[in-house]
């Protein structure tokens, strides 16, 4: 099997130290992007996956062996729509859009096996500088792409006045059709 570029991205998330000798991951479940290849060995030489499965090539004889029992290897994942750096704990807002919060979010994505994030909207003024820095250093987390701050209605869309926001517990627990009757008549039906 000829390794793809996605497999190379996997190595960034595995966080294996650079080694002069090949590395053999044993007992790993392998999903190659198209099918589950089952429990099978994976031979890595430098930053490249050079062989998957059996029989093993001669280069595997001198490889450092790592037991991957209970772990799954798969091509890197891509998030096509995310918002990064806008949340701290349970709070959300522009005031949290800092380099440290963005990097924290991108590292979390990377821990989940996501190596590429497209941040759509809600990006702060420092987005392009942060993107350049992060994309130059994989240790800072998943690669970051996006188009800046985006556009939208003030305070988000649809505007709060266009939808029936429950202000009490009893209104929040009301069946949707009961809440919908309180919506302004000009509310588009696509939002109901």
N, CA, C and O atoms as a DFTB+ gen file, in Angstrom:
768 C
 N C O
     1  1       0.845      -1.181       0.000
     2  2       0.000       0.000       0.000
     3  2       0.884       1.234       0.000
     4  3       1.810       1.333       0.805
     5  1       0.610       2.175      -0.892
     6  2       1.357       3.424      -0.944
     7  2       0.764       4.390       0.079
     8  3      -0.411       4.741      -0.032
     9  1       1.544       4.832       1.076
    10  2       1.011       5.729       2.107
    11  2       0.583       7.068       1.504
    12  3       1.225       7.578       0.586
    13  1      -0.479       7.615       2.018
    14  2      -0.968       8.897       1.541
    15  2      -0.464      10.019       2.428
    16  3       0.124       9.777       3.482
    17  1      -0.701      11.257       1.990
    18  2      -0.309      12.411       2.800
    19  2      -1.079      12.437       4.114
    20  3      -0.562      12.931       5.116
    21  1      -2.309      11.916       4.131
    22  2      -3.064      11.887       5.380
    23  2      -2.359      11.048       6.429
    24  3      -2.386      11.379       7.614
    25  1      -1.724       9.955       5.996
    26  2      -0.984       9.130       6.948
    27  2       0.177       9.926       7.520
    28  3       0.487       9.790       8.704
    29  1       0.818      10.745       6.718
    30  2       1.919      11.564       7.229
    31  2       1.419      12.521       8.301
    32  3       2.112      12.777       9.285
    33  1       0.215      13.047       8.106
    34  2      -0.348      13.937       9.115
    35  2      -0.627      13.191      10.411
    36  3      -0.533      13.770      11.493
    37  1      -0.965      11.920      10.311
    38  2      -1.196      11.110      11.502
    39  2       0.019      11.131      12.413
    40  3      -0.119      11.186      13.635
    41  1       1.192      11.088      11.835
    42  2       2.409      11.033      12.644
    43  2       2.551      12.252      13.539
    44  3       3.123      12.152      14.625
    45  1       2.049      13.391      13.113
    46  2       2.118      14.593      13.954
    47  2       1.296      14.404      15.217
    48  3       1.654      14.936      16.267
    49  1       0.201      13.657      15.138
    50  2      -0.657      13.477      16.309
    51  2      -0.202      12.313      17.180
    52  3      -0.539      12.265      18.363
    53  1       0.561      11.371      16.618
    54  2       1.044      10.247      17.396
    55  2       2.145      10.701      18.349
    56  3       2.347      10.090      19.399
    57  1       2.853      11.761      17.994
    58  2       3.898      12.364      18.811
    59  2       5.019      11.379      19.132
    60  3       5.468      11.291      20.275
    61  1       5.462      10.650      18.131
    62  2       6.602       9.771      18.330
    63  2       7.884      10.588      18.205
    64  3       7.976      11.466      17.347
    65  1       8.863      10.310      19.042
    66  2      10.113      11.045      18.931
    67  2      10.833      10.676      17.637
    68  3      10.681       9.568      17.122
    69  1      11.615      11.618      17.122
    70  2      12.399      11.346      15.926
    71  2      13.387      10.233      16.254
    72  3      14.036      10.266      17.300
    73  1      13.501       9.258      15.376
    74  2      14.372       8.133      15.660
    75  2      15.168       7.784      14.424
    76  3      14.691       7.926      13.298
    77  1      16.396       7.321      14.648
    78  2      17.229       6.894      13.538
    79  2      16.790       5.511      13.065
    80  3      16.932       5.174      11.890
    81  1      16.255       4.716      13.988
    82  2      15.830       3.360      13.649
    83  2      14.345       3.355      13.280
    84  3      13.589       4.213      13.734
    85  1      13.940       2.412      12.478
    86  2      12.506       2.285      12.179
    87  2      11.725       1.951      13.447
    88  3      12.278       1.431      14.416
    89  1      10.443       2.256      13.420
    90  2       9.547       1.966      14.542
    91  2       8.449       1.047      14.026
    92  3       7.859       1.299      12.975
    93  1       8.180      -0.015      14.770
    94  2       7.122      -0.946      14.406
    95  2       6.023      -0.854      15.453
    96  3       6.228      -1.211      16.614
    97  1       4.857      -0.375      15.038
    98  2       3.686      -0.342      15.920
    99  2       2.989      -1.680      15.770
   100  3       2.536      -2.045      14.684
   101  1       2.908      -2.411      16.881
   102  2       2.316      -3.742      16.843
   103  2       0.950      -3.735      17.510
   104  3       0.702      -2.966      18.438
   105  1       0.074      -4.592      17.032
   106  2      -1.251      -4.829      17.624
   107  2      -2.189      -3.627      17.537
   108  3      -3.120      -3.520      18.336
   109  1      -1.970      -2.743      16.608
   110  2      -2.857      -1.588      16.426
   111  2      -3.983      -1.960      15.472
   112  3      -3.775      -2.692      14.504
   113  1      -5.171      -1.452      15.753
   114  2      -6.258      -1.548      14.783
   115  2      -6.010      -0.432      13.776
   116  3      -5.752       0.705      14.171
   117  1      -6.082      -0.734      12.491
   118  2      -5.756       0.244      11.450
   119  2      -6.966       0.464      10.554
   120  3      -7.518      -0.476       9.982
   121  1      -7.362       1.720      10.446
   122  2      -8.377       2.138       9.462
   123  2      -7.640       3.024       8.473
   124  3      -7.072       4.043       8.864
   125  1      -7.638       2.653       7.201
   126  2      -6.818       3.366       6.222
   127  2      -7.557       4.481       5.480
   128  3      -7.035       5.020       4.504
   129  1      -8.735       4.824       5.921
   130  2      -9.513       5.857       5.245
   131  2     -10.584       5.273       4.345
   132  3     -11.534       5.960       3.969
   133  1     -10.430       3.999       3.999
   134  2     -11.418       3.323       3.170
   135  2     -11.993       2.087       3.847
   136  3     -13.170       1.765       3.681
   137  1     -11.141       1.390       4.619
   138  2     -11.632       0.178       5.257
   139  2     -10.850      -0.115       6.527
   140  3      -9.737       0.375       6.718
   141  1     -11.444      -0.914       7.379
   142  2     -10.799      -1.385       8.600
   143  2      -9.872      -2.524       8.205
   144  3     -10.324      -3.557       7.712
   145  1      -8.583      -2.335       8.422
   146  2      -7.610      -3.368       8.069
   147  2      -7.372      -4.333       9.222
   148  3      -6.537      -5.232       9.121
   149  1      -8.107      -4.149      10.319
   150  2      -7.978      -5.048      11.460
   151  2      -6.747      -4.743      12.299
   152  3      -6.150      -3.671      12.193
   153  1      -6.383      -5.704      13.132
   154  2      -5.195      -5.580      13.972
   155  2      -4.007      -5.973      13.100
   156  3      -3.900      -7.120      12.666
   157  1      -3.121      -5.021      12.847
   158  2      -2.016      -5.284      11.928
   159  2      -0.831      -4.386      12.254
   160  3      -1.024      -3.289      12.778
   161  1       0.387      -4.821      11.960
   162  2       1.560      -3.998      12.250
   163  2       1.715      -2.837      11.268
   164  3       1.286      -2.909      10.117
   165  1       2.347      -1.758      11.763
   166  2       2.619      -0.572      10.951
   167  2       4.087      -0.209      11.146
   168  3       4.531       0.019      12.271
   169  1       4.836      -0.155      10.054
   170  2       6.264       0.162      10.109
   171  2       6.476       1.613       9.704
   172  3       6.030       2.045       8.641
   173  1       7.171       2.366      10.576
   174  2       7.441       3.777      10.336
   175  2       8.949       3.959      10.238
   176  3       9.700       3.447      11.068
   177  1       9.384       4.687       9.224
   178  2      10.803       5.003       9.067
   179  2      10.919       6.513       8.943
   180  3      10.514       7.087       7.932
   181  1      11.470       7.161       9.966
   182  2      11.534       8.622       9.994
   183  2      10.135       9.179      10.168
   184  3       9.446       8.857      11.136
   185  1       9.717      10.015       9.233
   186  2       8.387      10.620       9.299
   187  2       7.410       9.960       8.325
   188  3       6.359      10.525       8.024
   189  1       7.751       8.767       7.832
   190  2       6.902       8.109       6.833
   191  2       6.455       6.731       7.284
   192  3       7.226       5.968       7.865
   193  1       5.203       6.429       7.008
   194  2       4.714       5.060       7.163
   195  2       5.150       4.333       5.898
   196  3       4.739       4.690       4.794
   197  1       5.987       3.307       6.067
   198  2       6.552       2.634       4.898
   199  2       5.918       1.278       4.621
   200  3       6.059       0.737       3.525
   201  1       5.208       0.720       5.627
   202  2       4.579      -0.577       5.379
   203  2       3.452      -0.796       6.384
   204  3       3.567      -0.460       7.562
   205  1       2.366      -1.367       5.884
   206  2       1.233      -1.724       6.738
   207  2       0.899      -3.183       6.456
   208  3       0.737      -3.579       5.301
   209  1       0.796      -3.982       7.521
   210  2       0.368      -5.365       7.360
   211  2       1.511      -6.356       7.356
   212  3       2.670      -6.014       7.594
   213  1       1.139      -7.613       7.075
   214  2       2.107      -8.704       7.013
   215  2       2.096      -9.265       5.605
   216  3       1.102      -9.114       4.895
   217  1       3.161      -9.899       5.186
   218  2       4.407     -10.132       5.905
   219  2       5.217      -8.841       6.011
   220  3       5.122      -7.953       5.163
   221  1       6.014      -8.762       7.075
   222  2       6.826      -7.583       7.306
   223  2       8.072      -7.606       6.431
   224  3       8.625      -8.674       6.168
   225  1       8.520      -6.434       5.978
   226  2       9.758      -6.385       5.195
   227  2      10.969      -6.579       6.117
   228  3      10.838      -6.520       7.340
   229  1      12.136      -6.810       5.529
   230  2      13.363      -7.039       6.295
   231  2      13.683      -5.862       7.208
   232  3      14.265      -6.058       8.274
   233  1      13.317      -4.647       6.816
   234  2      13.617      -3.448       7.620
   235  2      12.968      -3.500       8.991
   236  3      13.414      -2.805       9.904
   237  1      11.933      -4.300       9.160
   238  2      11.243      -4.391      10.445
   239  2      12.058      -5.161      11.486
   240  3      11.803      -5.036      12.684
   241  1      13.036      -5.953      11.040
   242  2      13.811      -6.786      11.965
   243  2      14.538      -5.943      13.015
   244  3      14.600      -6.337      14.180
   245  1      15.083      -4.805      12.627
   246  2      15.827      -3.968      13.572
   247  2      15.010      -2.825      14.147
   248  3      15.560      -1.923      14.778
   249  1      13.706      -2.855      13.935
   250  2      12.851      -1.743      14.372
   251  2      12.619      -1.757      15.874
   252  3      12.573      -2.815      16.502
   253  1      12.473      -0.565      16.439
   254  2      12.038      -0.447      17.835
   255  2      10.555      -0.790      17.850
   256  3       9.791      -0.240      17.057
   257  1      10.138      -1.675      18.726
   258  2       8.757      -2.154      18.750
   259  2       7.964      -1.449      19.834
   260  3       8.424      -1.312      20.967
   261  1       6.760      -0.999      19.474
   262  2       5.857      -0.343      20.415
   263  2       4.517      -1.069      20.347
   264  3       3.935      -1.222      19.273
   265  1       4.038      -1.510      21.502
   266  2       2.762      -2.226      21.562
   267  2       1.614      -1.217      21.541
   268  3       1.507      -0.386      22.442
   269  1       0.760      -1.284      20.525
   270  2      -0.385      -0.379      20.379
   271  2      -1.706      -1.102      20.645
   272  3      -2.741      -0.724      20.095
   273  1      -1.676      -2.124      21.473
   274  2      -2.888      -2.860      21.809
   275  2      -3.949      -1.900      22.352
   276  3      -3.670      -1.084      23.231
   277  1      -5.157      -2.009      21.822
   278  2      -6.267      -1.178      22.284
   279  2      -6.314       0.196      21.639
   280  3      -7.198       0.990      21.959
   281  1      -5.390       0.497      20.744
   282  2      -5.365       1.809      20.082
   283  2      -5.686       1.641      18.607
   284  3      -5.473       0.576      18.028
   285  1      -6.203       2.713      18.006
   286  2      -6.573       2.698      16.595
   287  2      -5.788       3.763      15.847
   288  3      -5.692       4.904      16.300
   289  1      -5.234       3.396      14.716
   290  2      -4.559       4.345      13.834
   291  2      -5.491       4.645      12.670
   292  3      -6.090       3.735      12.097
   293  1      -5.611       5.915      12.324
   294  2      -6.436       6.307      11.197
   295  2      -5.873       7.576      10.592
   296  3      -5.112       8.287      11.248
   297  1      -6.234       7.876       9.340
   298  2      -5.776       9.126       8.737
   299  2      -6.277      10.301       9.565
   300  3      -7.295      10.218      10.253
   301  1      -5.547      11.370       9.480
   302  2      -5.924      12.566      10.232
   303  2      -7.318      13.030       9.839
   304  3      -7.751      12.847       8.702
   305  1      -8.014      13.636      10.801
   306  2      -9.358      14.154      10.566
   307  2      -9.284      15.651      10.284
   308  3      -8.345      16.324      10.710
   309  1     -10.272      16.166       9.570
   310  2     -10.343      17.586       9.221
   311  2     -11.680      18.130       9.699
   312  3     -12.724      17.531       9.439
   313  1     -11.657      19.253      10.390
   314  2     -12.886      19.935      10.787
   315  2     -13.119      21.077       9.809
   316  3     -12.340      22.029       9.753
   317  1     -14.199      20.976       9.039
   318  2     -14.496      22.000       8.028
   319  2     -15.201      23.228       8.583
   320  3     -15.323      24.229       7.877
   321  1     -15.669      23.183       9.826
   322  2     -16.366      24.340      10.391
   323  2     -16.208      24.312      11.904
   324  3     -16.785      23.467      12.589
   325  1     -15.426      25.240      12.406
   326  2     -15.195      25.315      13.848
   327  2     -15.089      26.778      14.258
   328  3     -14.886      27.658      13.422
   329  1     -15.228      27.020      15.541
   330  2     -14.987      28.344      16.114
   331  2     -13.945      28.134      17.201
   332  3     -14.143      27.319      18.102
   333  1     -12.846      28.856      17.124
   334  2     -11.763      28.671      18.084
   335  2     -11.493      29.965      18.837
   336  3     -11.652      31.064      18.304
   337  1     -11.080      29.804      20.093
   338  2     -10.609      30.935      20.877
   339  2     -11.660      31.856      21.444
   340  3     -11.311      32.910      21.975
   341  1     -12.940      31.510      21.359
   342  2     -13.991      32.405      21.833
   343  2     -14.587      31.991      23.168
   344  3     -15.497      32.653      23.668
   345  1     -14.096      30.916      23.749
   346  2     -14.719      30.377      24.950
   347  2     -13.672      30.158      26.031
   348  3     -12.550      29.730      25.761
   349  1     -14.063      30.459      27.249
   350  2     -13.227      30.150      28.398
   351  2     -14.158      29.601      29.474
   352  3     -14.998      30.323      30.012
   353  1     -13.999      28.319      29.779
   354  2     -14.936      27.674      30.703
   355  2     -16.320      27.668      30.084
   356  3     -16.507      27.175      28.972
   357  1     -17.300      28.221      30.809
   358  2     -18.673      28.292      30.298
   359  2     -18.998      29.650      29.705
   360  3     -20.129      29.883      29.277
   361  1     -18.036      30.540      29.673
   362  2     -18.246      31.889      29.133
   363  2     -17.836      31.928      27.666
   364  3     -16.940      31.203      27.235
   365  1     -18.510      32.788      26.910
   366  2     -18.253      32.897      25.478
   367  2     -18.271      34.363      25.085
   368  3     -19.093      35.126      25.593
   369  1     -17.389      34.768      24.200
   370  2     -17.410      36.133      23.704
   371  2     -16.078      36.557      23.122
   372  3     -15.055      35.897      23.300
   373  1     -16.121      37.684      22.416
   374  2     -14.919      38.206      21.764
   375  2     -13.788      38.471      22.744
   376  3     -12.618      38.383      22.373
   377  1     -14.114      38.793      23.982
   378  2     -13.075      39.125      24.957
   379  2     -12.149      37.958      25.227
   380  3     -11.062      38.158      25.771
   381  1     -12.543      36.734      24.863
   382  2     -11.716      35.554      25.086
   383  2     -10.850      35.207      23.885
   384  3     -10.063      34.263      23.946
   385  1     -10.983      35.961      22.783
   386  2     -10.218      35.636      21.583
   387  2      -8.781      36.121      21.763
   388  3      -8.443      37.263      21.452
   389  1      -7.949      35.215      22.277
   390  2      -6.536      35.496      22.482
   391  2      -5.722      34.391      21.837
   392  3      -6.237      33.311      21.547
   393  1      -4.465      34.669      21.620
   394  2      -3.577      33.663      21.053
   395  2      -3.592      32.406      21.928
   396  3      -3.690      31.295      21.408
   397  1      -3.498      32.572      23.252
   398  2      -3.446      31.417      24.153
   399  2      -4.712      30.578      24.080
   400  3      -4.630      29.350      24.112
   401  1      -5.882      31.206      23.983
   402  2      -7.134      30.441      23.879
   403  2      -7.235      29.723      22.545
   404  3      -7.690      28.581      22.486
   405  1      -6.814      30.387      21.468
   406  2      -6.846      29.737      20.153
   407  2      -5.918      28.525      20.161
   408  3      -6.308      27.443      19.721
   409  1      -4.696      28.698      20.656
   410  2      -3.738      27.587      20.702
   411  2      -4.272      26.465      21.586
   412  3      -4.129      25.294      21.235
   413  1      -4.877      26.789      22.712
   414  2      -5.462      25.767      23.586
   415  2      -6.515      24.956      22.838
   416  3      -6.534      23.729      22.926
   417  1      -7.387      25.637      22.103
   418  2      -8.417      24.936      21.323
   419  2      -7.787      24.063      20.242
   420  3      -8.213      22.926      20.038
   421  1      -6.776      24.586      19.549
   422  2      -6.151      23.823      18.468
   423  2      -5.396      22.607      19.000
   424  3      -5.334      21.574      18.334
   425  1      -4.824      22.726      20.191
   426  2      -4.176      21.556      20.802
   427  2      -5.212      20.505      21.178
   428  3      -4.958      19.307      21.062
   429  1      -6.385      20.957      21.631
   430  2      -7.448      20.001      21.954
   431  2      -7.920      19.284      20.690
   432  3      -8.120      18.069      20.707
   433  1      -8.098      20.022      19.599
   434  2      -8.455      19.379      18.332
   435  2      -7.408      18.324      17.977
   436  3      -7.750      17.211      17.577
   437  1      -6.137      18.680      18.124
   438  2      -5.060      17.753      17.770
   439  2      -5.110      16.493      18.634
   440  3      -4.868      15.393      18.136
   441  1      -5.422      16.645      19.925
   442  2      -5.542      15.468      20.791
   443  2      -6.666      14.538      20.321
   444  3      -6.609      13.329      20.545
   445  1      -7.678      15.102      19.674
   446  2      -8.786      14.293      19.151
   447  2      -8.465      13.688      17.790
   448  3      -9.304      12.987      17.224
   449  1      -7.273      13.938      17.247
   450  2      -6.900      13.401      15.945
   451  2      -7.255      14.316      14.788
   452  3      -7.146      13.919      13.628
   453  1      -7.673      15.524      15.085
   454  2      -8.006      16.501      14.047
   455  2      -6.764      17.345      13.804
   456  3      -6.275      18.017      14.713
   457  1      -6.255      17.310      12.580
   458  2      -5.014      18.025      12.290
   459  2      -5.228      19.314      11.521
   460  3      -4.297      20.104      11.365
   461  1      -6.453      19.539      11.034
   462  2      -6.738      20.740      10.253
   463  2      -8.103      21.283      10.659
   464  3      -9.090      20.547      10.690
   465  1      -8.152      22.580      10.971
   466  2      -9.375      23.240      11.421
   467  2      -9.634      24.451      10.533
   468  3      -8.738      25.263      10.299
   469  1     -10.855      24.565      10.046
   470  2     -11.279      25.757       9.334
   471  2     -12.183      26.541      10.275
   472  3     -13.280      26.094      10.609
   473  1     -11.718      27.708      10.699
   474  2     -12.476      28.554      11.616
   475  2     -13.287      29.545      10.794
   476  3     -12.735      30.413      10.118
   477  1     -14.592      29.402      10.864
   478  2     -15.470      30.226      10.033
   479  2     -16.197      31.251      10.890
   480  3     -17.099      30.908      11.654
   481  1     -15.808      32.475      10.761
   482  2     -16.463      33.550      11.489
   483  2     -16.035      33.611      12.939
   484  3     -15.453      32.662      13.464
   485  1     -16.315      34.696      13.567
   486  2     -16.028      34.954      14.971
   487  2     -14.531      34.970      15.270
   488  3     -14.143      34.872      16.434
   489  1     -13.681      35.092      14.248
   490  2     -12.246      35.170      14.459
   491  2     -11.887      36.605      14.815
   492  3     -12.410      37.550      14.224
   493  1     -10.997      36.761      15.779
   494  2     -10.582      38.081      16.213
   495  2      -9.603      38.728      15.253
   496  3      -9.205      38.141      14.248
   497  1      -9.228      39.948      15.586
   498  2      -8.337      40.744      14.739
   499  2      -6.968      40.090      14.565
   500  3      -6.301      40.326      13.558
   501  1      -6.541      39.277      15.522
   502  2      -5.226      38.637      15.463
   503  2      -5.234      37.314      14.705
   504  3      -4.223      36.611      14.678
   505  1      -6.367      36.966      14.088
   506  2      -6.509      35.671      13.431
   507  2      -5.358      35.366      12.472
   508  3      -4.763      34.291      12.551
   509  1      -5.039      36.285      11.577
   510  2      -4.046      35.990      10.539
   511  2      -2.650      35.800      11.132
   512  3      -1.900      34.941      10.667
   513  1      -2.291      36.580      12.142
   514  2      -0.990      36.407      12.802
   515  2      -0.937      35.076      13.546
   516  3       0.076      34.377      13.500
   517  1      -2.018      34.727      14.227
   518  2      -2.073      33.450      14.954
   519  2      -2.004      32.295      13.958
   520  3      -1.285      31.322      14.183
   521  1      -2.750      32.403      12.859
   522  2      -2.752      31.345      11.843
   523  2      -1.344      31.110      11.299
   524  3      -0.919      29.964      11.152
   525  1      -0.623      32.184      11.000
   526  2       0.734      32.054      10.472
   527  2       1.646      31.362      11.477
   528  3       2.414      30.472      11.113
   529  1       1.563      31.768      12.739
   530  2       2.401      31.175      13.785
   531  2       2.081      29.697      13.990
   532  3       2.985      28.863      14.034
   533  1       0.810      29.378      14.115
   534  2       0.388      27.994      14.385
   535  2       0.752      27.075      13.224
   536  3       1.230      25.962      13.445
   537  1       0.534      27.521      12.006
   538  2       0.796      26.662      10.857
   539  2       2.286      26.419      10.644
   540  3       2.659      25.482       9.937
   541  1       3.148      27.249      11.244
   542  2       4.591      27.056      11.139
   543  2       5.128      26.120      12.221
   544  3       6.276      25.682      12.139
   545  1       4.317      25.809      13.231
   546  2       4.792      25.009      14.367
   547  2       3.734      23.990      14.786
   548  3       2.810      24.338      15.521
   549  1       3.851      22.720      14.329
   550  2       2.854      21.705      14.668
   551  2       2.669      21.476      16.166
   552  3       1.634      20.954      16.579
   553  1       3.649      21.855      16.987
   554  2       3.505      21.690      18.434
   555  2       2.429      22.604      19.001
   556  3       1.971      22.390      20.123
   557  1       2.016      23.622      18.243
   558  2       0.985      24.548      18.719
   559  2      -0.421      24.035      18.459
   560  3      -1.392      24.676      18.861
   561  1      -0.550      22.893      17.795
   562  2      -1.872      22.320      17.586
   563  2      -2.197      22.116      16.124
   564  3      -1.331      22.183      15.251
   565  1      -3.483      21.862      15.880
   566  2      -3.956      21.608      14.522
   567  2      -3.692      22.813      13.620
   568  3      -3.650      23.952      14.086
   569  1      -3.516      22.550      12.334
   570  2      -3.354      23.630      11.357
   571  2      -4.627      24.459      11.338
   572  3      -5.723      23.916      11.481
   573  1      -4.494      25.761      11.165
   574  2      -5.633      26.679      11.230
   575  2      -5.824      27.386       9.907
   576  3      -4.889      27.970       9.361
   577  1      -7.037      27.331       9.396
   578  2      -7.396      28.051       8.177
   579  2      -8.702      28.786       8.417
   580  3      -9.439      28.456       9.346
   581  1      -8.992      29.762       7.605
   582  2     -10.218      30.524       7.747
   583  2     -10.124      31.819       6.974
   584  3      -9.119      32.108       6.325
   585  1     -11.185      32.591       7.056
   586  2     -11.265      33.816       6.264
   587  2     -11.398      35.057       7.126
   588  3     -11.914      36.073       6.660
   589  1     -10.953      35.003       8.351
   590  2     -11.042      36.180       9.204
   591  2     -12.326      36.194      10.001
   592  3     -12.848      35.148      10.387
   593  1     -12.832      37.402      10.244
   594  2     -13.964      37.573      11.143
   595  2     -15.320      37.207      10.595
   596  3     -16.246      36.984      11.374
   597  1     -15.475      37.137       9.304
   598  2     -16.775      36.811       8.743
   599  2     -17.754      37.970       8.862
   600  3     -17.391      39.055       9.314
   601  1     -18.994      37.734       8.456
   602  2     -20.035      38.750       8.533
   603  2     -21.248      38.158       9.218
   604  3     -21.390      36.937       9.283
   605  1     -22.110      38.993       9.722
   606  2     -23.323      38.515      10.371
   607  2     -24.046      39.658      11.034
   608  3     -23.581      40.798      11.031
   609  1     -25.172      39.344      11.595
   610  2     -25.966      40.343      12.299
   611  2     -25.305      40.668      13.634
   612  3     -24.627      39.819      14.212
   613  1     -25.499      41.896      14.128
   614  2     -24.960      42.218      15.447
   615  2     -25.463      41.210      16.485
   616  3     -26.635      40.834      16.472
   617  1     -24.590      40.782      17.368
   618  2     -24.908      39.799      18.403
   619  2     -25.343      38.459      17.837
   620  3     -26.029      37.697      18.518
   621  1     -24.963      38.161      16.617
   622  2     -25.273      36.865      16.029
   623  2     -26.538      36.890      15.202
   624  3     -27.241      37.899      15.146
   625  1     -26.823      35.760      14.555
   626  2     -28.005      35.675      13.715
   627  2     -28.690      34.357      13.995
   628  3     -27.990      33.378      14.253
   629  1     -29.981      34.261      13.964
   630  2     -30.916      35.364      13.769
   631  2     -30.920      36.297      14.988
   632  3     -30.610      35.868      16.099
   633  1     -31.266      37.551      14.781
   634  2     -31.292      38.488      15.904
   635  2     -32.240      38.007      16.999
   636  3     -33.266      37.393      16.707
   637  1     -31.898      38.285      18.269
   638  2     -32.712      37.832      19.402
   639  2     -34.165      38.260      19.273
   640  3     -35.051      37.532      19.721
   641  1     -34.440      39.406      18.679
   642  2     -35.823      39.866      18.564
   643  2     -36.627      39.028      17.583
   644  3     -37.855      39.111      17.567
   645  1     -35.959      38.224      16.766
   646  2     -36.667      37.435      15.759
   647  2     -37.071      36.052      16.268
   648  3     -37.726      35.303      15.543
   649  1     -36.695      35.698      17.495
   650  2     -37.061      34.380      17.978
   651  2     -37.522      34.444      19.419
   652  3     -37.115      35.315      20.188
   653  1     -38.372      33.509      19.759
   654  2     -38.959      33.476      21.096
   655  2     -37.971      32.849      22.065
   656  3     -37.801      31.630      22.097
   657  1     -37.334      33.679      22.839
   658  2     -36.362      33.200      23.807
   659  2     -37.077      32.933      25.124
   660  3     -37.730      33.817      25.678
   661  1     -36.948      31.714      25.616
   662  2     -37.585      31.377      26.883
   663  2     -36.906      32.139      28.008
   664  3     -35.681      32.123      28.127
   665  1     -37.697      32.800      28.825
   666  2     -37.154      33.574      29.937
   667  2     -37.413      32.914      31.281
   668  3     -36.895      33.363      32.303
   669  1     -38.215      31.847      31.289
   670  2     -38.487      31.121      32.525
   671  2     -38.354      29.630      32.251
   672  3     -38.362      29.201      31.097
   673  1     -38.232      28.848      33.311
   674  2     -38.131      27.401      33.138
   675  2     -39.390      26.828      32.512
   676  3     -39.311      25.944      31.659
   677  1     -40.548      27.319      32.926
   678  2     -41.787      26.767      32.379
   679  2     -41.898      27.061      30.882
   680  3     -42.370      26.213      30.125
   681  1     -41.468      28.255      30.441
   682  2     -41.509      28.555      29.002
   683  2     -40.494      27.707      28.242
   684  3     -40.761      27.289      27.115
   685  1     -39.329      27.446      28.846
   686  2     -38.316      26.621      28.183
   687  2     -38.789      25.184      28.020
   688  3     -38.418      24.508      27.061
   689  1     -39.621      24.711      28.971
   690  2     -40.110      23.331      28.923
   691  2     -41.378      23.189      28.070
   692  3     -41.831      22.070      27.828
   693  1     -41.947      24.288      27.621
   694  2     -43.171      24.229      26.814
   695  2     -42.893      23.501      25.504
   696  3     -41.794      23.603      24.959
   697  1     -43.882      22.765      24.993
   698  2     -43.696      22.105      23.694
   699  2     -43.343      23.133      22.623
   700  3     -43.795      24.275      22.695
   701  1     -42.544      22.744      21.635
   702  2     -42.116      23.689      20.600
   703  2     -43.261      24.428      19.914
   704  3     -43.138      25.623      19.643
   705  1     -44.388      23.739      19.623
   706  2     -45.481      24.417      18.931
   707  2     -46.082      25.526      19.795
   708  3     -46.547      26.536      19.266
   709  1     -46.077      25.348      21.113
   710  2     -46.596      26.390      22.005
   711  2     -45.665      27.604      21.993
   712  3     -46.121      28.747      21.976
   713  1     -44.352      27.342      22.003
   714  2     -43.397      28.456      21.938
   715  2     -43.482      29.151      20.588
   716  3     -43.371      30.374      20.511
   717  1     -43.678      28.377      19.517
   718  2     -43.703      28.958      18.177
   719  2     -44.834      29.964      18.020
   720  3     -44.680      30.934      17.278
   721  1     -45.963      29.768      18.691
   722  2     -47.077      30.718      18.575
   723  2     -46.699      32.093      19.105
   724  3     -47.331      33.087      18.748
   725  1     -45.682      32.164      19.946
   726  2     -45.267      33.446      20.496
   727  2     -44.299      34.186      19.565
   728  3     -43.947      35.337      19.824
   729  1     -43.880      33.544      18.513
   730  2     -42.918      34.175      17.617
   731  2     -43.594      35.313      16.863
   732  3     -44.795      35.252      16.597
   733  1     -42.845      36.338      16.520
   734  2     -43.435      37.417      15.714
   735  2     -43.913      36.863      14.370
   736  3     -43.279      35.963      13.819
   737  1     -45.001      37.376      13.842
   738  2     -45.526      36.854      12.571
   739  2     -44.550      37.019      11.414
   740  3     -44.646      36.294      10.423
   741  1     -43.620      37.951      11.516
   742  2     -42.678      38.155      10.409
   743  2     -41.511      37.180      10.443
   744  3     -40.640      37.247       9.576
   745  1     -41.467      36.274      11.419
   746  2     -40.361      35.332      11.527
   747  2     -40.423      34.338      10.375
   748  3     -41.467      33.728      10.146
   749  1     -39.326      34.165       9.648
   750  2     -39.342      33.185       8.554
   751  2     -39.609      31.788       9.086
   752  3     -39.129      31.424      10.159
   753  1     -40.370      31.011       8.341
   754  2     -40.724      29.668       8.788
   755  2     -39.526      28.745       8.833
   756  3     -39.580      27.720       9.511
   757  1     -38.433      29.069       8.130
   758  2     -37.248      28.224       8.163
   759  2     -36.648      28.179       9.558
   760  3     -35.905      27.248       9.867
   761  1     -36.943      29.150      10.406
   762  2     -36.391      29.168      11.756
   763  2     -37.302      28.499      12.760
   764  3     -36.920      28.390      13.925
   765  1     -38.479      28.047      12.383
   766  2     -39.420      27.475      13.363
   767  2     -39.174      26.015      13.565
   768  3     -39.871      25.375      14.352
